[in-house]
Coordinates of N, CA and C in Angstrom, one line a residue:
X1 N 119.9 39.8 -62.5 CA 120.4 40.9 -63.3 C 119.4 41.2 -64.4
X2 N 118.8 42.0 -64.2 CA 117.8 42.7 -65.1 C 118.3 42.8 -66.5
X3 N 119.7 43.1 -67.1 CA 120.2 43.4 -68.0 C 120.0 42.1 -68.7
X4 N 119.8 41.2 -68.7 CA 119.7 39.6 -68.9 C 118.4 39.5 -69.8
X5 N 117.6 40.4 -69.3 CA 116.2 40.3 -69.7 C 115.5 41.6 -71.2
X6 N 115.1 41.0 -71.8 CA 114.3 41.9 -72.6 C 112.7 41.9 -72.5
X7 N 112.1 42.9 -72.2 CA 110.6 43.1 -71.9 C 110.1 44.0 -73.5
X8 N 109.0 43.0 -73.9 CA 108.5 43.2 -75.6 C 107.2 43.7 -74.9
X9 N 106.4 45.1 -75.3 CA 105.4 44.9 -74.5 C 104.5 44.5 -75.5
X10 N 102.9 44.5 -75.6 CA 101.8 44.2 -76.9 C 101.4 45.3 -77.7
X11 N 101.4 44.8 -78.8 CA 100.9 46.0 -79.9 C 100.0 46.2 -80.2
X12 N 99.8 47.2 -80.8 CA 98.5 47.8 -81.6 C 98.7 47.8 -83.1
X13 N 97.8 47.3 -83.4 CA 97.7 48.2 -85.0 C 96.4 49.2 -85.0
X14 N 96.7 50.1 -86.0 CA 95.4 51.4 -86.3 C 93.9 50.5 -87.1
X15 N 93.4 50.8 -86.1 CA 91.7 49.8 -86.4 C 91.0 50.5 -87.2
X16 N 89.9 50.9 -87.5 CA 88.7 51.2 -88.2 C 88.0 51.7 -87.2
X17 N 87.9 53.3 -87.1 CA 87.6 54.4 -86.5 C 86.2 54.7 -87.2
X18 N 85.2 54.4 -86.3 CA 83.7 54.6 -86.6 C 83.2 55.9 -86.3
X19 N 82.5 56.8 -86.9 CA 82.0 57.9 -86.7 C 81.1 58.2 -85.1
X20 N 81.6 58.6 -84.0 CA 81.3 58.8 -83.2 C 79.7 58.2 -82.9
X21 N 78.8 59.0 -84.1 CA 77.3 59.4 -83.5 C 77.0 57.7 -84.3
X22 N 77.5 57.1 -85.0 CA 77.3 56.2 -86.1 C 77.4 54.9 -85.0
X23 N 78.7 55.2 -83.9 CA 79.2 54.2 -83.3 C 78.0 53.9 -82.3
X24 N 77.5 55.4 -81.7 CA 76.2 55.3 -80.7 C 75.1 55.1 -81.1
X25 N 75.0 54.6 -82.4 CA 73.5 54.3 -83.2 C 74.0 52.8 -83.0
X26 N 75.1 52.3 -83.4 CA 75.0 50.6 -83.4 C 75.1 49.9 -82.2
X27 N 75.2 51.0 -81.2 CA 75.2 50.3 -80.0 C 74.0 51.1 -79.0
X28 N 72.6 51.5 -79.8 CA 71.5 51.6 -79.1 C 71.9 53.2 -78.2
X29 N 72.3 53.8 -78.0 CA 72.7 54.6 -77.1 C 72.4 56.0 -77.6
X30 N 72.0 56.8 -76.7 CA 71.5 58.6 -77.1 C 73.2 59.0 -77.3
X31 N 72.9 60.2 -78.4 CA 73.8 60.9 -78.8 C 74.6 61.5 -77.9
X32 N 73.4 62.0 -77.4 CA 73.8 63.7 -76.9 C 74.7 63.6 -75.5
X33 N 74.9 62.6 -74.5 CA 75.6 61.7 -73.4 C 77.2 62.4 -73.7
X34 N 78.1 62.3 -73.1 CA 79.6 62.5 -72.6 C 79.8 60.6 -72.2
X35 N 80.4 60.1 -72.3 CA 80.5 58.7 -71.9 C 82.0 58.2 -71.8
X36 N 81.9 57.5 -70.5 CA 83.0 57.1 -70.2 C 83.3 55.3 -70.1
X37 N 84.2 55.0 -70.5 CA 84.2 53.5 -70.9 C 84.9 53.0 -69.7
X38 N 85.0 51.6 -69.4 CA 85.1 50.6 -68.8 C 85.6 49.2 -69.7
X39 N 86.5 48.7 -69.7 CA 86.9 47.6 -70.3 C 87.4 46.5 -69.6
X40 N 86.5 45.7 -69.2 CA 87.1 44.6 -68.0 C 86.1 42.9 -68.0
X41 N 86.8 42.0 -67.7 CA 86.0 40.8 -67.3 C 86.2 41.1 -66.0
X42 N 86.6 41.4 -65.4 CA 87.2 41.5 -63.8 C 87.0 43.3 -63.5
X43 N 85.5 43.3 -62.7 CA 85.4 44.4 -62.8 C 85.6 44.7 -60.7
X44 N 85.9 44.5 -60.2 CA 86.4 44.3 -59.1 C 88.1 45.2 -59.0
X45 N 88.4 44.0 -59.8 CA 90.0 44.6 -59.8 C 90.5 46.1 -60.8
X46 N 89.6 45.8 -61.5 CA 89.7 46.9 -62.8 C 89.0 48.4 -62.4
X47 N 89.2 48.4 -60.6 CA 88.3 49.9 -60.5 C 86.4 49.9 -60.7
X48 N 85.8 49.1 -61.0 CA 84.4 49.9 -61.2 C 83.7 50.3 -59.9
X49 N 83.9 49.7 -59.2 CA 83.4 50.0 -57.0 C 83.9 51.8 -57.6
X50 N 84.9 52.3 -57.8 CA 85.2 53.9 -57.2 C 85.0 54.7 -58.3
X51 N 84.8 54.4 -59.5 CA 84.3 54.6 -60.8 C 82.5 54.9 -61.0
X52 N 81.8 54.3 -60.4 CA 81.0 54.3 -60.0 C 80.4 55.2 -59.3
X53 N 81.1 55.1 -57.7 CA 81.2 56.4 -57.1 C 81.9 58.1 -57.2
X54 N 82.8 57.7 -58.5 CA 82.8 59.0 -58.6 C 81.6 59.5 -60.3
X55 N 80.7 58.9 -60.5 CA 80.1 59.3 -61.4 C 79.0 60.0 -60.5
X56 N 78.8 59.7 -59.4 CA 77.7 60.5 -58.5 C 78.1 61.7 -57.9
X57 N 79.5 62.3 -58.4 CA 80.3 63.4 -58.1 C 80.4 64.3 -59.5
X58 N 80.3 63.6 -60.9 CA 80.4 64.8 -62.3 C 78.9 65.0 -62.5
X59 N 78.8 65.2 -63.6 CA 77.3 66.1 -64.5 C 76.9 64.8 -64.5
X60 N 75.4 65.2 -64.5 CA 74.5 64.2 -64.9 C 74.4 63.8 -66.4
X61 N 75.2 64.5 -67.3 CA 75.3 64.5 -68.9 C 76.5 63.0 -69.0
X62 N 77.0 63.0 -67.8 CA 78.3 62.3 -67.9 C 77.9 60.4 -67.8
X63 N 77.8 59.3 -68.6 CA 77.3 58.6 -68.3 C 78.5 57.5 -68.4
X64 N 77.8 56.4 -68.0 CA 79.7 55.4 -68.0 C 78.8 53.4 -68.6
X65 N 80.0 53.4 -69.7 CA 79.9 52.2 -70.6 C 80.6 51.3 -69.8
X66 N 80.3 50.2 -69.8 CA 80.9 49.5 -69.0 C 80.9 47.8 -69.9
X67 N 81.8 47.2 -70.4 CA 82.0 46.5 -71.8 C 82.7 45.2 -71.1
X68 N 82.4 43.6 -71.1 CA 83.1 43.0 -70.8 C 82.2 41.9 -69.4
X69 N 82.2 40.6 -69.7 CA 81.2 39.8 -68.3 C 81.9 39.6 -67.1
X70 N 81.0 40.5 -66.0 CA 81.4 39.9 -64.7 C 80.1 39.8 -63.7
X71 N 80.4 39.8 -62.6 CA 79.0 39.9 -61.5 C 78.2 41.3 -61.4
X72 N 77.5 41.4 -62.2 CA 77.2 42.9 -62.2 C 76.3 43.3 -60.9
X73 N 75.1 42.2 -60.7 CA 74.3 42.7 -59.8 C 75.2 43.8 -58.5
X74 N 76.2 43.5 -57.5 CA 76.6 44.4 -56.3 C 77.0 45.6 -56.8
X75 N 77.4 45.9 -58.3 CA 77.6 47.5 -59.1 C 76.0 47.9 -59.3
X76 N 75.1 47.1 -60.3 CA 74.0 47.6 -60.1 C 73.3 48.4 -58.7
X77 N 73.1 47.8 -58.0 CA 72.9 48.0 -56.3 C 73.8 49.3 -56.1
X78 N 74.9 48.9 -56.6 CA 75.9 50.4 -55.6 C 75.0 51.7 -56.4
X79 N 74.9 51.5 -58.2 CA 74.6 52.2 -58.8 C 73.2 53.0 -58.1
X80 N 71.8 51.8 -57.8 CA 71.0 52.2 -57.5 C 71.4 53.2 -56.4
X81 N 71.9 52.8 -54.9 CA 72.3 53.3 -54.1 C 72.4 55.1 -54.4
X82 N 73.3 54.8 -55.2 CA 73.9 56.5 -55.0 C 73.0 57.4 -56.5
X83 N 71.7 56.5 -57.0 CA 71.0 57.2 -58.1 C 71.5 57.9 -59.4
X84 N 72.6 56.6 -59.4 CA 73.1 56.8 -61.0 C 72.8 55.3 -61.6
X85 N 72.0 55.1 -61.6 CA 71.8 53.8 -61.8 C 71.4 53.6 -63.9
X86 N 70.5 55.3 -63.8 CA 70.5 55.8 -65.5 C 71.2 55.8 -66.0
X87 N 72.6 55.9 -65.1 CA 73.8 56.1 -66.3 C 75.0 55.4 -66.2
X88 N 74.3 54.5 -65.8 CA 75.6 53.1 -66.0 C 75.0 52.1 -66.7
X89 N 75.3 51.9 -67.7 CA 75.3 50.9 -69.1 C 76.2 49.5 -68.9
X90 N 75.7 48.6 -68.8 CA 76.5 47.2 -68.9 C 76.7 46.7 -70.0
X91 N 77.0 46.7 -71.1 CA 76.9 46.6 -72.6 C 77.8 44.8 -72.6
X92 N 78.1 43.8 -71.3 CA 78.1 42.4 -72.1 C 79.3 42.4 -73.0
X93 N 79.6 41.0 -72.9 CA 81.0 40.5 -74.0 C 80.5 41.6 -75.5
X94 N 81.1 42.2 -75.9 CA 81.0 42.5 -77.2 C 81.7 42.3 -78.6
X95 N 81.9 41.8 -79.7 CA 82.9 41.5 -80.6 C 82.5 42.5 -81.5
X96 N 82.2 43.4 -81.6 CA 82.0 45.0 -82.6 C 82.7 45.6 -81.3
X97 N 83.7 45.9 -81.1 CA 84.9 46.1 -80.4 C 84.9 48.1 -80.4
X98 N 84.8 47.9 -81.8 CA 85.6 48.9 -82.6 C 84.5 49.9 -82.5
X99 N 83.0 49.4 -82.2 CA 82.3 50.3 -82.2 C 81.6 51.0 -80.4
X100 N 82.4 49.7 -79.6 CA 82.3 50.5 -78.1 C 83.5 51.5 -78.4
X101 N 84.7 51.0 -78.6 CA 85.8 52.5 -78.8 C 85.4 54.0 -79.2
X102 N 84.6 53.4 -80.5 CA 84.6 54.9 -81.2 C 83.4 55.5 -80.8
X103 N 82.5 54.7 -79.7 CA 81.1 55.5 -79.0 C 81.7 56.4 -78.0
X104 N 82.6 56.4 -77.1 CA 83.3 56.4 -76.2 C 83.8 58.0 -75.9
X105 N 83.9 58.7 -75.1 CA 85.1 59.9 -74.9 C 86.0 60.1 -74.2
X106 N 85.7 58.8 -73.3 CA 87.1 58.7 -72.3 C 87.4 57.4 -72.2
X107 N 88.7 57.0 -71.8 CA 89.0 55.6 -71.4 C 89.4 55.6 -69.9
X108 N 88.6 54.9 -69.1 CA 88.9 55.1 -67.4 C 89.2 53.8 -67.1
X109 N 90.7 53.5 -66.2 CA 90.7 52.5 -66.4 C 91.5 52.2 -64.5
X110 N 91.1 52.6 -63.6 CA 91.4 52.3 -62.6 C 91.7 51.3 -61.8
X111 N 92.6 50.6 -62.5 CA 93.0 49.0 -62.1 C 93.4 49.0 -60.9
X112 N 93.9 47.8 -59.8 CA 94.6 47.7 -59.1 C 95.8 46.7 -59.3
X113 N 95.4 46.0 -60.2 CA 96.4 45.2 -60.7 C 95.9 44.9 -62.3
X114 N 97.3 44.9 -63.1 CA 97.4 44.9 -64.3 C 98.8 44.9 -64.6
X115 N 99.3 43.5 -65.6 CA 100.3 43.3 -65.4 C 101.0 44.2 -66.7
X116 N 100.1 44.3 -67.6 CA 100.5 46.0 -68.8 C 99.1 46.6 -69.0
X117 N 97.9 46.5 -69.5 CA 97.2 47.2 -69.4 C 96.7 47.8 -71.4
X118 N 96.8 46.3 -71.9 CA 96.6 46.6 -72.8 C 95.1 47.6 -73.5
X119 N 94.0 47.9 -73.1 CA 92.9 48.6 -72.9 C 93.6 49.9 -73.0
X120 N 94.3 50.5 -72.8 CA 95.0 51.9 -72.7 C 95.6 52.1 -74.3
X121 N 96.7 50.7 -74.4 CA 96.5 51.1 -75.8 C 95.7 51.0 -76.8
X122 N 94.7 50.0 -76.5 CA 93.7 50.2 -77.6 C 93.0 51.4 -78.1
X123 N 92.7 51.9 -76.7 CA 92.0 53.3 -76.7 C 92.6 54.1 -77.3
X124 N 93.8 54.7 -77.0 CA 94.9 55.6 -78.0 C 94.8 55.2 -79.4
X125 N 94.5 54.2 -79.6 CA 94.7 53.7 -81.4 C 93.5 54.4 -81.6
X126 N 92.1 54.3 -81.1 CA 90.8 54.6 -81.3 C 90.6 56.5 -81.3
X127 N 92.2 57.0 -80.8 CA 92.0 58.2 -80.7 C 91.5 59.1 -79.2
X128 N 91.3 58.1 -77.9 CA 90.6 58.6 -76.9 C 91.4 58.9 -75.9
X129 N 91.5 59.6 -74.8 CA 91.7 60.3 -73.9 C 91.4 59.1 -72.6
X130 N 92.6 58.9 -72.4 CA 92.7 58.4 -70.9 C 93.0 58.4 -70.2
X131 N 92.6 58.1 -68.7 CA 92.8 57.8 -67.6 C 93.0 56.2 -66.6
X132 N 94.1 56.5 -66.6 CA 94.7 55.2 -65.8 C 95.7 54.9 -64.4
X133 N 95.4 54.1 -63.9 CA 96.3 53.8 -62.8 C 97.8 54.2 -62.9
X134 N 98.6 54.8 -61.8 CA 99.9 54.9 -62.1 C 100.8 53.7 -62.2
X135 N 102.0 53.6 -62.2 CA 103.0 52.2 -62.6 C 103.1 51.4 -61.2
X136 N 102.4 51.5 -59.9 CA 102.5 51.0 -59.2 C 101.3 49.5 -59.5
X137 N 100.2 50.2 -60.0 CA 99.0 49.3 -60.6 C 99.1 48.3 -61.8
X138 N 99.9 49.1 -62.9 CA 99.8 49.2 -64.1 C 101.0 49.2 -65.3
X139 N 101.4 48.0 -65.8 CA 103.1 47.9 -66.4 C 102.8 49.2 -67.5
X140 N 101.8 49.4 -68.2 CA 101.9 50.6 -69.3 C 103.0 51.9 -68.9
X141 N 102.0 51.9 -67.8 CA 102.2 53.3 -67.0 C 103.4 53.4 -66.9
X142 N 104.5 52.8 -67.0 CA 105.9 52.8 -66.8 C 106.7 53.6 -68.1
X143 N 105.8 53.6 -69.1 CA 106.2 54.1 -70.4 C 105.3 55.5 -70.8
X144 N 104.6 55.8 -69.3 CA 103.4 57.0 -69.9 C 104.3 58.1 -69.5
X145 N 104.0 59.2 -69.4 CA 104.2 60.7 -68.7 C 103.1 61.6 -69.5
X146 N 103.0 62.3 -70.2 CA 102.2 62.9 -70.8 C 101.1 62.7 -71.9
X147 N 101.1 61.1 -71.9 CA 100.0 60.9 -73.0 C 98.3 60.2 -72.2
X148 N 98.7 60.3 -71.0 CA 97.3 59.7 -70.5 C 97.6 60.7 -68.5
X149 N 96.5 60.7 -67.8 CA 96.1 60.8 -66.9 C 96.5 59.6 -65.7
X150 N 97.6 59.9 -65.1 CA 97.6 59.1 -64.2 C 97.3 59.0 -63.0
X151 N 96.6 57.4 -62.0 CA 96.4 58.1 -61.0 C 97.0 57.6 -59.8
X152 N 96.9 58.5 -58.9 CA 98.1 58.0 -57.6 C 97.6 57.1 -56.8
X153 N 96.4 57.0 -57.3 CA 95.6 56.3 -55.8 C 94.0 55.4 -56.7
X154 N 93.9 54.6 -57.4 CA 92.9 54.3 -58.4 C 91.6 54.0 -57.8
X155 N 92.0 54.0 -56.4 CA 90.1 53.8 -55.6 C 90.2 54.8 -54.4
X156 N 90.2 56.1 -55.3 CA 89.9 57.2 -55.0 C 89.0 57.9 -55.3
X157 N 87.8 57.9 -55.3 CA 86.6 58.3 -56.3 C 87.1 59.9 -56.5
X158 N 87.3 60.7 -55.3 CA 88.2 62.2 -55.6 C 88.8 62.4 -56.8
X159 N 89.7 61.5 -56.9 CA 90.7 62.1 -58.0 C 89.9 61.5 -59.0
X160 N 89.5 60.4 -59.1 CA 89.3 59.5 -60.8 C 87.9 61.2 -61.1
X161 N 87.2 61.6 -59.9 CA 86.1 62.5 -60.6 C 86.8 63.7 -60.8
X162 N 88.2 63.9 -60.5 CA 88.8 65.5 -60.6 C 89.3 64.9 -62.3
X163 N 89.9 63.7 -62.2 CA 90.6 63.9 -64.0 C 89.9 63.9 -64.5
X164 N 88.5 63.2 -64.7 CA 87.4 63.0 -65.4 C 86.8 64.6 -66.4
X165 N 86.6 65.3 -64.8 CA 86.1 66.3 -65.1 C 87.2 67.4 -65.7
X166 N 88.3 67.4 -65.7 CA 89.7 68.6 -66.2 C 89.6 68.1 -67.9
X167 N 89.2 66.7 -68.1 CA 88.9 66.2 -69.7 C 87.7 67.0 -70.2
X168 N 86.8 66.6 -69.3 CA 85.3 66.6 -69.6 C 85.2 68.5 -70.0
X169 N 85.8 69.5 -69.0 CA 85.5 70.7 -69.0 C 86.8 71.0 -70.3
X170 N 87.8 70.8 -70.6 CA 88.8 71.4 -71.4 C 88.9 70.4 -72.7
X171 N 88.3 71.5 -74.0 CA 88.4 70.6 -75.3 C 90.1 70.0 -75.7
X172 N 91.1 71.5 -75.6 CA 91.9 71.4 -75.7 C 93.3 70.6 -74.9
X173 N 92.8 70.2 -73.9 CA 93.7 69.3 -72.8 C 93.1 67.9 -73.9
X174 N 91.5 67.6 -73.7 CA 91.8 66.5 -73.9 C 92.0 65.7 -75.2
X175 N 92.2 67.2 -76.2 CA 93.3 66.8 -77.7 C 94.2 66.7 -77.5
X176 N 95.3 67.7 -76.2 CA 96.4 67.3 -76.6 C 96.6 65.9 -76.0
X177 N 96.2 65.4 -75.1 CA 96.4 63.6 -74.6 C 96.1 62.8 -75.8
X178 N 95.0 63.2 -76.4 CA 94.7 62.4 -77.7 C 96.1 62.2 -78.7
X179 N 96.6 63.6 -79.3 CA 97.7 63.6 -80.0 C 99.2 62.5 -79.5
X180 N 99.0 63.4 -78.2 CA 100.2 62.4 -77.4 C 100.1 61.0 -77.4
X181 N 98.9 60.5 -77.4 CA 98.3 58.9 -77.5 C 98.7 58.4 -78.3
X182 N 98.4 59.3 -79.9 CA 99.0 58.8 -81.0 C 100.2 58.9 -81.4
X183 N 101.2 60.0 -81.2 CA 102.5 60.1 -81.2 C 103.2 58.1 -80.5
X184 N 102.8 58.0 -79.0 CA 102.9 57.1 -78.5 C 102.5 55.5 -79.1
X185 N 102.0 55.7 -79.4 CA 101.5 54.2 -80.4 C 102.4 53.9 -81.3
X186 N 102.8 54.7 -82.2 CA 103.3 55.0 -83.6 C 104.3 53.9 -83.7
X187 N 105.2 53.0 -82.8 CA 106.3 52.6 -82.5 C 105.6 51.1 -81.9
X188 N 104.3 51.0 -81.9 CA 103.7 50.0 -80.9 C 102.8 49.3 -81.9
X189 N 103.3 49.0 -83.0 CA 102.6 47.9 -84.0 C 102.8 46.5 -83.9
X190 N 102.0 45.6 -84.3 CA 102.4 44.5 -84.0 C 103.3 44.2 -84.8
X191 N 103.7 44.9 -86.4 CA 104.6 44.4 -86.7 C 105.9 44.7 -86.5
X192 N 106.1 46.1 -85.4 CA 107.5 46.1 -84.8 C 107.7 45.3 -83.8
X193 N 106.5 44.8 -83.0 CA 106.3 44.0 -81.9 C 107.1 42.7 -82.6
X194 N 106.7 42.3 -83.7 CA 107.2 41.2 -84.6 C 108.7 40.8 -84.6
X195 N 108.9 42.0 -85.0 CA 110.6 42.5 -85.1 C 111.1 42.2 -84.1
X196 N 110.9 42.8 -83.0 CA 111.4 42.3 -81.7 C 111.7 41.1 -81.3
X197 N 110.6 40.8 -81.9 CA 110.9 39.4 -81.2 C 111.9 38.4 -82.3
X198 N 112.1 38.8 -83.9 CA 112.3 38.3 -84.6 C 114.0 38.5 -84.3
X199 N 114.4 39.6 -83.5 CA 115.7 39.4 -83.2 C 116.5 39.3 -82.5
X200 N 115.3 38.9 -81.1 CA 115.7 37.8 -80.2 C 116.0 36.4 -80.7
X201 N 114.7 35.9 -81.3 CA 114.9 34.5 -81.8 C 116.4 34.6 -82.6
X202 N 116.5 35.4 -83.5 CA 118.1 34.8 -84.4 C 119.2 35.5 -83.5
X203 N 119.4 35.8 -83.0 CA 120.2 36.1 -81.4 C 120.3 34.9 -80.9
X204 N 119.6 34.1 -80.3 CA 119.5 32.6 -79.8 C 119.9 31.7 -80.7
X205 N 119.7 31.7 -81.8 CA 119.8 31.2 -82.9 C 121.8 30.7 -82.9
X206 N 122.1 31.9 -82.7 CA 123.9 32.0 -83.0 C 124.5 31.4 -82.6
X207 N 123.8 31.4 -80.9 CA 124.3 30.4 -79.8 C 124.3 28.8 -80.2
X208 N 123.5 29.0 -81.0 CA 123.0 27.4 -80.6 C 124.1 26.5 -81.6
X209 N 125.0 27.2 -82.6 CA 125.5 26.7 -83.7 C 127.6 27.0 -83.4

């Protein structure tokens, strides 16, 4: 009986939002780039194989950050392969967190499994425009409709380069996701996260006495 159960998901708090060009000076990187992020230790399951391949489908302006340790060499190789090899960035564990977010203009996050998909909200706090797996992939997604890019099919290089590109060409679409992102968070603090849970525990509490 489902009704038995309460599901708390993870929170956000509002981080320290670095100046775009300021963020791509501390992290070595040309300005002038469109860049799409990657946030994964598990880059296999997290989409980068079709992500990859759909970067050999947008503008050559379009380049993709890729944040987090896994096997990179068989992505390098794919990269070489299809001669985007210039614009795929492996940028390694990072703890300046806040300054891969705010380098960033998209959040692409084509998982195939993810049991919420905390990366989606981070990015919203950061203010960025995403794209993510639908709720088949992805526990977030259960609570999205209009604040992020969902997709039907995440190792589809087609679609991940069709949403990519409807952000990349329309300023206005990909403010309003942004707005919507933040509307969505607003409610997703860790201190309401706190709450939640603070009144489960004295709920239990009742019982016990």
């Amino acid at each position: 009986n489902t009704d038995q159960y309460i599901i708390i998901p993870p929170g956000v708090d509002q981080p320290e939002i670095i100046d775009q060009n300021k963020a791509r000076d501390i992290l070595g990187i040309p300005k002038e780039h469109f860049y799409l992020l990657l946030v994964s230790n598990d880059f296999i399951s997290k989409g980068l194989k079709p992500l990859i391949n759909s970067l050999s489908l947008l503008p050559e302006n379009i380049h993709l950050l890729i944040a987090g340790n896994d096997r990179r060499t068989p992505f390098q190789q794919q990269a070489e392969e299809l001669n985007v090899s210039s614009r795929v960035l492996f940028l390694g564990s990072r703890r300046d967190m806040k300054a891969v977010y705010s380098a960033c203009d998209i959040l692409v996050h084509p998982s195939t499994f993810d049991t919420y998909g905390m990366v989606a909200l981070e990015a919203m706090s950061y203010e960025k425009p995403v794209i993510i797996s639908n709720s088949n992939y992805c526990g977030i997604s259960y609570e999205l409709t209009n604040q992020a890019i969902l997709l039907k099919n995440p190792r589809d290089s087609d679609e991940i380069s069709n949403s990519i590109r409807i952000i990349y060409s329309s300023e206005n679409y990909k403010n309003e996701l942004i707005n919507n992102g933040k509307k969505f968070i607003e409610n997703k603090s860790w201190y309401a996260t706190k709450t939640r849970y603070t009144k489960i525990y004295n709920n239990i509490a009742k019982y016990k006495h």
